[in-house]
Amino acid sequence: ETGVTQTPRHLVMGMTNKKSLKCEQHLGHNAMYWYKQSAKKPLELMFVYSLEERVENNSVPSRFSPECPNSSHLFLHLHTLQPEDSALYLCASSRQIGETQYFGPGTRLLVL
Amino acid sequence: AQKITQTQPGMFVQEKEAVTLDCTYDTSDPSYGLFWYKQPSSGEMIFLIYQGSYDQQNATEGRYSLNFQKARKSANLVISASQLGDSAMYFCAMREGPNFGNEKLTFGTGTRLTIIP
């Protein structure tokens, strides 16, 4: 596989569930990102990791918990989400922070 | 103030015609980067083209070119000879500051381009 992959592609969960989104990049990049894309709103940066260390956390609610076990993998752990958290969650990676970001296909999340 | 403004929510263009998608930006930083991404209905954001603020020439990548007018703070995307597969959302984005250590991309609200056969 090449590029940035994300699983699952679609997810429906209740507000009391716990689930995780997975992102994997096969580009040898050192930086990885989580974005949220809601309808009719600009893409919002949620978290940034560089060499497995978090460098950015844009005031994201604690019900979203990122994890970066190595430079190729990034997770977003979800618990007790709200319906307004329904969105497309995009993962991206770049060779270094500040360089061109390459995105995965996203996970479409619906919270009921 | 909006950092990135895309004033065209939607555009319809005849196949094989050229398309210009508008993007204006706002920054006081002399060093910045501008990006265009394409997002088909499948959801993936596909990187198209990049322009650095100090680049002397307009960026080009195949059928894509960036009309960079620094004084006007505009970075319009031009697609030549449009194809049906160009139908998608297009996002303009900006990174303020030099490459190193500046991770944040600010995105515009996008333009939905529809190519008509």
Tab-separated table of N, CA and C in Angstrom, chain B:
chain	number	residue	atom	x	y	z
B	1	ALA	N	-10.631	38.770	10.909
B	1	ALA	CA	-10.693	38.687	9.441
B	1	ALA	C	-10.373	37.268	8.988
B	2	GLN	N	-10.992	36.879	7.877
B	2	GLN	CA	-10.731	35.562	7.312
B	2	GLN	C	-9.300	35.527	6.823
B	3	LYS	N	-8.624	34.419	7.106
B	3	LYS	CA	-7.263	34.272	6.609
B	3	LYS	C	-7.265	33.863	5.142
B	4	ILE	N	-8.198	32.994	4.796
B	4	ILE	CA	-8.312	32.506	3.421
B	4	ILE	C	-9.751	32.709	2.983
B	5	THR	N	-9.948	33.350	1.863
B	5	THR	CA	-11.280	33.623	1.346
B	5	THR	C	-11.439	33.032	-0.040
B	6	GLN	N	-12.447	32.188	-0.161
B	6	GLN	CA	-12.811	31.654	-1.473
B	6	GLN	C	-14.237	32.113	-1.716
B	7	THR	N	-14.395	33.018	-2.644
B	7	THR	CA	-15.674	33.706	-2.807
B	7	THR	C	-16.676	32.951	-3.676
B	8	GLN	N	-16.229	31.904	-4.331
B	8	GLN	CA	-17.112	31.158	-5.238
B	8	GLN	C	-17.537	29.854	-4.561
B	9	PRO	N	-18.733	29.792	-4.018
B	9	PRO	CA	-19.152	28.534	-3.391
B	9	PRO	C	-19.311	27.417	-4.414
B	10	GLY	N	-19.734	27.794	-5.639
B	10	GLY	CA	-19.923	26.779	-6.668
B	10	GLY	C	-19.690	27.356	-8.049
B	11	MET	N	-19.211	26.483	-8.953
B	11	MET	CA	-18.991	26.894	-10.339
B	11	MET	C	-19.368	25.759	-11.268
B	12	PHE	N	-19.953	26.124	-12.393
B	12	PHE	CA	-20.261	25.156	-13.447
B	12	PHE	C	-19.478	25.569	-14.688
B	13	VAL	N	-18.743	24.625	-15.237
B	13	VAL	CA	-17.880	24.932	-16.379
B	13	VAL	C	-18.041	23.846	-17.433
B	14	GLN	N	-18.039	24.263	-18.688
B	14	GLN	CA	-18.129	23.306	-19.790
B	14	GLN	C	-16.814	22.533	-19.906
B	15	GLU	N	-16.946	21.264	-20.189
B	15	GLU	CA	-15.755	20.422	-20.402
B	15	GLU	C	-14.848	21.033	-21.461
B	16	LYS	N	-13.551	20.937	-21.221
B	16	LYS	CA	-12.480	21.417	-22.094
B	16	LYS	C	-12.214	22.910	-21.960
B	17	GLU	N	-13.054	23.624	-21.241
B	17	GLU	CA	-12.763	25.032	-21.004
B	17	GLU	C	-11.776	25.169	-19.845
B	18	ALA	N	-11.117	26.313	-19.786
B	18	ALA	CA	-10.237	26.611	-18.660
B	18	ALA	C	-11.069	27.145	-17.494
B	19	VAL	N	-10.585	26.893	-16.288
B	19	VAL	CA	-11.298	27.296	-15.067
B	19	VAL	C	-10.348	28.091	-14.184
B	20	THR	N	-10.849	29.147	-13.596
B	20	THR	CA	-10.084	29.876	-12.584
B	20	THR	C	-10.854	29.873	-11.287
B	21	LEU	N	-10.238	29.340	-10.252
B	21	LEU	CA	-10.834	29.325	-8.915
B	21	LEU	C	-10.123	30.367	-8.062
B	22	ASP	N	-10.918	31.239	-7.455
B	22	ASP	CA	-10.345	32.378	-6.748
B	22	ASP	C	-9.953	32.041	-5.316
B	23	CYS	N	-8.868	32.679	-4.881
B	23	CYS	CA	-8.431	32.556	-3.490
B	23	CYS	C	-7.699	33.832	-3.117
B	24	THR	N	-8.133	34.477	-2.063
B	24	THR	CA	-7.378	35.591	-1.500
B	24	THR	C	-7.000	35.243	-0.074
B	25	TYR	N	-5.910	35.816	0.366
B	25	TYR	CA	-5.400	35.467	1.687
B	25	TYR	C	-5.015	36.725	2.453
B	26	ASP	N	-4.874	36.558	3.739
B	26	ASP	CA	-4.550	37.680	4.601
B	26	ASP	C	-3.475	37.252	5.589
B	27	THR	N	-2.322	37.864	5.488
B	27	THR	CA	-1.246	37.601	6.436
B	27	THR	C	-0.300	38.782	6.457
B	28	SER	N	0.320	39.002	7.595
B	28	SER	CA	1.338	40.047	7.707
B	28	SER	C	2.736	39.430	7.735
B	29	ASP	N	2.777	38.109	7.689
B	29	ASP	CA	4.068	37.414	7.711
B	29	ASP	C	4.663	37.443	6.308
B	30	PRO	N	5.921	37.847	6.166
B	30	PRO	CA	6.512	37.895	4.821
B	30	PRO	C	6.794	36.515	4.235
B	31	SER	N	6.855	35.523	5.106
B	31	SER	CA	7.130	34.165	4.643
B	31	SER	C	5.886	33.303	4.843
B	32	TYR	N	5.391	32.735	3.768
B	32	TYR	CA	4.199	31.893	3.876
B	32	TYR	C	4.141	30.953	2.671
B	33	GLY	N	3.270	29.984	2.766
B	33	GLY	CA	3.078	29.050	1.665
B	33	GLY	C	1.601	28.912	1.357
B	34	LEU	N	1.312	28.731	0.099
B	34	LEU	CA	-0.080	28.595	-0.340
B	34	LEU	C	-0.256	27.252	-1.040
B	35	PHE	N	-1.347	26.588	-0.743
B	35	PHE	CA	-1.603	25.247	-1.248
B	35	PHE	C	-3.002	25.195	-1.848
B	36	TRP	N	-3.152	24.336	-2.834
B	36	TRP	CA	-4.478	23.979	-3.336
B	36	TRP	C	-4.648	22.469	-3.214
B	37	TYR	N	-5.848	22.114	-2.730
B	37	TYR	CA	-6.213	20.710	-2.608
B	37	TYR	C	-7.527	20.480	-3.335
B	38	LYS	N	-7.676	19.256	-3.833
B	38	LYS	CA	-8.914	18.825	-4.484
B	38	LYS	C	-9.545	17.743	-3.619
B	39	GLN	N	-10.839	17.845	-3.398
B	39	GLN	CA	-11.530	16.830	-2.611
B	39	GLN	C	-12.715	16.270	-3.390
B	40	PRO	N	-12.552	15.101	-4.007
B	40	PRO	CA	-13.678	14.461	-4.700
B	40	PRO	C	-14.716	13.991	-3.668
B	41	SER	N	-15.813	13.485	-4.169
B	41	SER	CA	-16.891	13.052	-3.265
B	41	SER	C	-16.441	11.907	-2.357
B	42	SER	N	-15.396	11.208	-2.725
B	42	SER	CA	-14.886	10.114	-1.883
B	42	SER	C	-14.288	10.629	-0.572
B	43	GLY	N	-13.944	11.907	-0.516
B	43	GLY	CA	-13.488	12.487	0.741
B	43	GLY	C	-12.009	12.793	0.834
B	44	GLU	N	-11.186	12.093	0.080
B	44	GLU	CA	-9.741	12.305	0.196
B	44	GLU	C	-9.339	13.685	-0.299
B	45	MET	N	-8.479	14.343	0.431
B	45	MET	CA	-7.931	15.636	0.017
B	45	MET	C	-6.660	15.368	-0.773
B	46	ILE	N	-6.662	15.778	-2.030
B	46	ILE	CA	-5.544	15.500	-2.922
B	46	ILE	C	-4.756	16.779	-3.131
B	47	PHE	N	-3.485	16.742	-2.807
B	47	PHE	CA	-2.623	17.907	-2.988
B	47	PHE	C	-2.425	18.163	-4.478
B	48	LEU	N	-2.592	19.429	-4.884
B	48	LEU	CA	-2.453	19.787	-6.294
B	48	LEU	C	-1.205	20.600	-6.582
B	49	ILE	N	-1.002	21.679	-5.791
B	49	ILE	CA	0.032	22.624	-6.167
B	49	ILE	C	0.400	23.487	-4.970
B	50	TYR	N	1.652	23.949	-4.968
B	50	TYR	CA	2.175	24.766	-3.868
B	50	TYR	C	2.900	25.989	-4.427
B	51	GLN	N	2.727	27.112	-3.729
B	51	GLN	CA	3.439	28.350	-4.077
B	51	GLN	C	4.030	28.936	-2.812
B	52	GLY	N	5.319	29.157	-2.790
B	52	GLY	CA	5.961	29.818	-1.666
B	52	GLY	C	5.966	31.320	-1.885
B	53	SER	N	5.933	32.065	-0.805
B	53	SER	CA	5.821	33.523	-0.941
B	53	SER	C	7.046	34.145	-1.599
B	54	TYR	N	8.179	33.465	-1.538
B	54	TYR	CA	9.395	34.006	-2.141
B	54	TYR	C	9.679	33.431	-3.516
B	55	ASP	N	8.800	32.549	-3.959
B	55	ASP	CA	9.020	31.958	-5.287
B	55	ASP	C	8.848	33.046	-6.345
B	56	GLN	N	9.794	33.097	-7.266
B	56	GLN	CA	9.774	34.145	-8.282
B	56	GLN	C	8.778	33.860	-9.388
B	57	GLN	N	8.567	32.581	-9.644
B	57	GLN	CA	7.670	32.216	-10.744
B	57	GLN	C	6.401	31.567	-10.211
B	58	ASN	N	5.345	31.683	-10.989
B	58	ASN	CA	4.099	31.003	-10.644
B	58	ASN	C	4.275	29.496	-10.751
B	59	ALA	N	3.715	28.786	-9.776
B	59	ALA	CA	3.838	27.328	-9.777
B	59	ALA	C	2.968	26.714	-10.866
B	60	THR	N	3.473	25.637	-11.453
B	60	THR	CA	2.680	24.875	-12.420
B	60	THR	C	2.895	23.389	-12.159
B	61	GLU	N	1.812	22.625	-12.354
B	61	GLU	CA	1.860	21.167	-12.227
B	61	GLU	C	0.886	20.594	-13.235
B	62	GLY	N	1.406	20.214	-14.387
B	62	GLY	CA	0.530	19.658	-15.411
B	62	GLY	C	-0.521	20.663	-15.852
B	63	ARG	N	-1.801	20.289	-15.709
B	63	ARG	CA	-2.877	21.198	-16.124
B	63	ARG	C	-3.188	22.265	-15.081
B	64	TYR	N	-2.518	22.197	-13.933
B	64	TYR	CA	-2.771	23.164	-12.872
B	64	TYR	C	-1.687	24.235	-12.865
B	65	SER	N	-2.107	25.460	-12.702
B	65	SER	CA	-1.159	26.537	-12.486
B	65	SER	C	-1.738	27.476	-11.444
B	66	LEU	N	-0.845	28.166	-10.777
B	66	LEU	CA	-1.272	29.062	-9.712
B	66	LEU	C	-0.945	30.476	-10.157
B	67	ASN	N	-1.950	31.309	-10.251
B	67	ASN	CA	-1.768	32.711	-10.629
B	67	ASN	C	-1.543	33.505	-9.346
B	68	PHE	N	-0.263	33.677	-9.013
B	68	PHE	CA	0.135	34.284	-7.740
B	68	PHE	C	0.351	35.774	-7.946
B	69	GLN	N	-0.493	36.577	-7.310
B	69	GLN	CA	-0.356	38.030	-7.376
B	69	GLN	C	-0.156	38.517	-5.950
B	70	LYS	N	1.112	38.685	-5.606
B	70	LYS	CA	1.489	38.942	-4.212
B	70	LYS	C	0.914	40.248	-3.701
B	71	ALA	N	0.979	41.277	-4.517
B	71	ALA	CA	0.509	42.601	-4.075
B	71	ALA	C	-0.992	42.579	-3.796
B	72	ARG	N	-1.704	41.782	-4.548
B	72	ARG	CA	-3.147	41.672	-4.350
B	72	ARG	C	-3.500	40.597	-3.341
B	73	LYS	N	-2.505	39.855	-2.890
B	73	LYS	CA	-2.725	38.736	-1.971
B	73	LYS	C	-3.750	37.762	-2.543
B	74	SER	N	-3.498	37.389	-3.787
B	74	SER	CA	-4.372	36.394	-4.383
B	74	SER	C	-3.554	35.241	-4.947
B	75	ALA	N	-4.152	34.079	-4.924
B	75	ALA	CA	-3.481	32.853	-5.370
B	75	ALA	C	-4.509	31.985	-6.077
B	76	ASN	N	-4.918	32.422	-7.229
B	76	ASN	CA	-5.976	31.714	-7.949
B	76	ASN	C	-5.438	30.453	-8.617
B	77	LEU	N	-6.251	29.418	-8.593
B	77	LEU	CA	-5.905	28.167	-9.268
B	77	LEU	C	-6.502	28.189	-10.668
B	78	VAL	N	-5.684	27.877	-11.643
B	78	VAL	CA	-6.152	27.783	-13.023
B	78	VAL	C	-6.026	26.333	-13.476
B	79	ILE	N	-7.133	25.801	-13.962
B	79	ILE	CA	-7.132	24.446	-14.530
B	79	ILE	C	-7.362	24.590	-16.016
B	80	SER	N	-6.420	24.130	-16.799
B	80	SER	CA	-6.587	24.244	-18.253
B	80	SER	C	-7.300	22.999	-18.779
B	81	ALA	N	-8.031	23.167	-19.849
B	81	ALA	CA	-8.687	22.041	-20.530
B	81	ALA	C	-9.385	21.117	-19.535
B	82	SER	N	-10.418	21.623	-18.891
B	82	SER	CA	-11.074	20.875	-17.813
B	82	SER	C	-11.640	19.543	-18.314
B	83	GLN	N	-11.670	18.598	-17.364
B	83	GLN	CA	-12.165	17.253	-17.653
B	83	GLN	C	-13.268	16.907	-16.652
B	84	LEU	N	-14.079	15.926	-17.001
B	84	LEU	CA	-15.175	15.540	-16.114
B	84	LEU	C	-14.657	15.134	-14.732
B	85	GLY	N	-13.492	14.529	-14.709
B	85	GLY	CA	-12.910	14.104	-13.444
B	85	GLY	C	-12.438	15.250	-12.557
B	86	ASP	N	-12.483	16.458	-13.072
B	86	ASP	CA	-12.112	17.621	-12.261
B	86	ASP	C	-13.242	18.064	-11.335
B	87	SER	N	-14.421	17.507	-11.527
B	87	SER	CA	-15.551	17.859	-10.656
B	87	SER	C	-15.240	17.442	-9.231
B	88	ALA	N	-15.230	18.402	-8.330
B	88	ALA	CA	-14.841	18.155	-6.938
B	88	ALA	C	-14.924	19.461	-6.170
B	89	MET	N	-14.653	19.372	-4.852
B	89	MET	CA	-14.449	20.581	-4.047
B	89	MET	C	-12.967	20.938	-4.130
B	90	TYR	N	-12.691	22.229	-4.187
B	90	TYR	CA	-11.319	22.701	-4.235
B	90	TYR	C	-11.085	23.651	-3.067
B	91	PHE	N	-10.010	23.383	-2.335
B	91	PHE	CA	-9.681	24.172	-1.153
B	91	PHE	C	-8.336	24.862	-1.333
B	92	CYS	N	-8.336	26.116	-0.971
B	92	CYS	CA	-7.104	26.889	-0.879
B	92	CYS	C	-6.674	26.894	0.584
B	93	ALA	N	-5.384	26.811	0.833
B	93	ALA	CA	-4.891	26.783	2.215
B	93	ALA	C	-3.591	27.572	2.317
B	94	MET	N	-3.317	28.046	3.522
B	94	MET	CA	-2.105	28.838	3.734
B	94	MET	C	-1.376	28.380	4.997
B	95	ARG	N	-0.069	28.352	4.895
B	95	ARG	CA	0.789	28.159	6.055
B	95	ARG	C	1.505	29.490	6.284
B	96	GLU	N	1.347	30.074	7.456
B	96	GLU	CA	2.014	31.342	7.759
B	96	GLU	C	3.357	31.074	8.401
B	97	GLY	N	4.348	31.801	7.973
B	97	GLY	CA	5.676	31.587	8.518
B	97	GLY	C	6.459	30.624	7.651
B	98	PRO	N	7.751	30.519	7.912
B	98	PRO	CA	8.576	29.599	7.116
B	98	PRO	C	8.212	28.152	7.398
B	99	ASN	N	8.707	27.255	6.537
B	99	ASN	CA	8.445	25.828	6.688
B	99	ASN	C	8.658	25.342	8.111
B	100	PHE	N	9.868	25.635	8.598
B	100	PHE	CA	10.318	24.970	9.817
B	100	PHE	C	9.466	25.357	11.002
B	101	GLY	N	8.857	24.373	11.626
B	101	GLY	CA	8.138	24.595	12.873
B	101	GLY	C	6.750	25.172	12.728
B	102	ASN	N	6.298	25.387	11.508
B	102	ASN	CA	4.953	25.937	11.339
B	102	ASN	C	4.048	24.873	10.747
B	103	GLU	N	3.277	24.278	11.636
B	103	GLU	CA	2.509	23.125	11.193
B	103	GLU	C	1.100	23.468	10.750
B	104	LYS	N	0.617	24.639	11.098
B	104	LYS	CA	-0.802	24.889	10.898
B	104	LYS	C	-1.119	25.351	9.487
B	105	LEU	N	-2.047	24.656	8.866
B	105	LEU	CA	-2.615	25.083	7.601
B	105	LEU	C	-3.989	25.668	7.889
B	106	THR	N	-4.242	26.848	7.335
B	106	THR	CA	-5.566	27.435	7.440
B	106	THR	C	-6.255	27.249	6.096
B	107	PHE	N	-7.434	26.647	6.134
B	107	PHE	CA	-8.153	26.330	4.904
B	107	PHE	C	-9.281	27.315	4.647
B	108	GLY	N	-9.585	27.527	3.377
B	108	GLY	CA	-10.771	28.260	2.996
B	108	GLY	C	-11.993	27.355	3.041
B	109	THR	N	-13.128	27.919	2.711
B	109	THR	CA	-14.381	27.166	2.772
B	109	THR	C	-14.630	26.338	1.519
B	110	GLY	N	-13.823	26.543	0.503
B	110	GLY	CA	-13.897	25.685	-0.673
B	110	GLY	C	-14.800	26.200	-1.773
B	111	THR	N	-14.542	25.693	-2.972
B	111	THR	CA	-15.378	25.947	-4.149
B	111	THR	C	-15.753	24.604	-4.749
B	112	ARG	N	-17.046	24.410	-4.969
B	112	ARG	CA	-17.484	23.156	-5.600
B	112	ARG	C	-17.505	23.376	-7.107
B	113	LEU	N	-16.652	22.663	-7.802
B	113	LEU	CA	-16.556	22.771	-9.260
B	113	LEU	C	-17.281	21.600	-9.901
B	114	THR	N	-18.153	21.922	-10.833
B	114	THR	CA	-18.862	20.884	-11.598
B	114	THR	C	-18.557	21.099	-13.071
B	115	ILE	N	-18.029	20.056	-13.694
B	115	ILE	CA	-17.711	20.117	-15.123
B	115	ILE	C	-18.882	19.517	-15.882
B	116	ILE	N	-19.376	20.251	-16.838
B	116	ILE	CA	-20.549	19.828	-17.616
B	116	ILE	C	-20.083	19.236	-18.948
B	117	PRO	N	-20.582	18.046	-19.286
B	117	PRO	CA	-20.161	17.432	-20.558
B	117	PRO	C	-20.663	18.237	-21.763
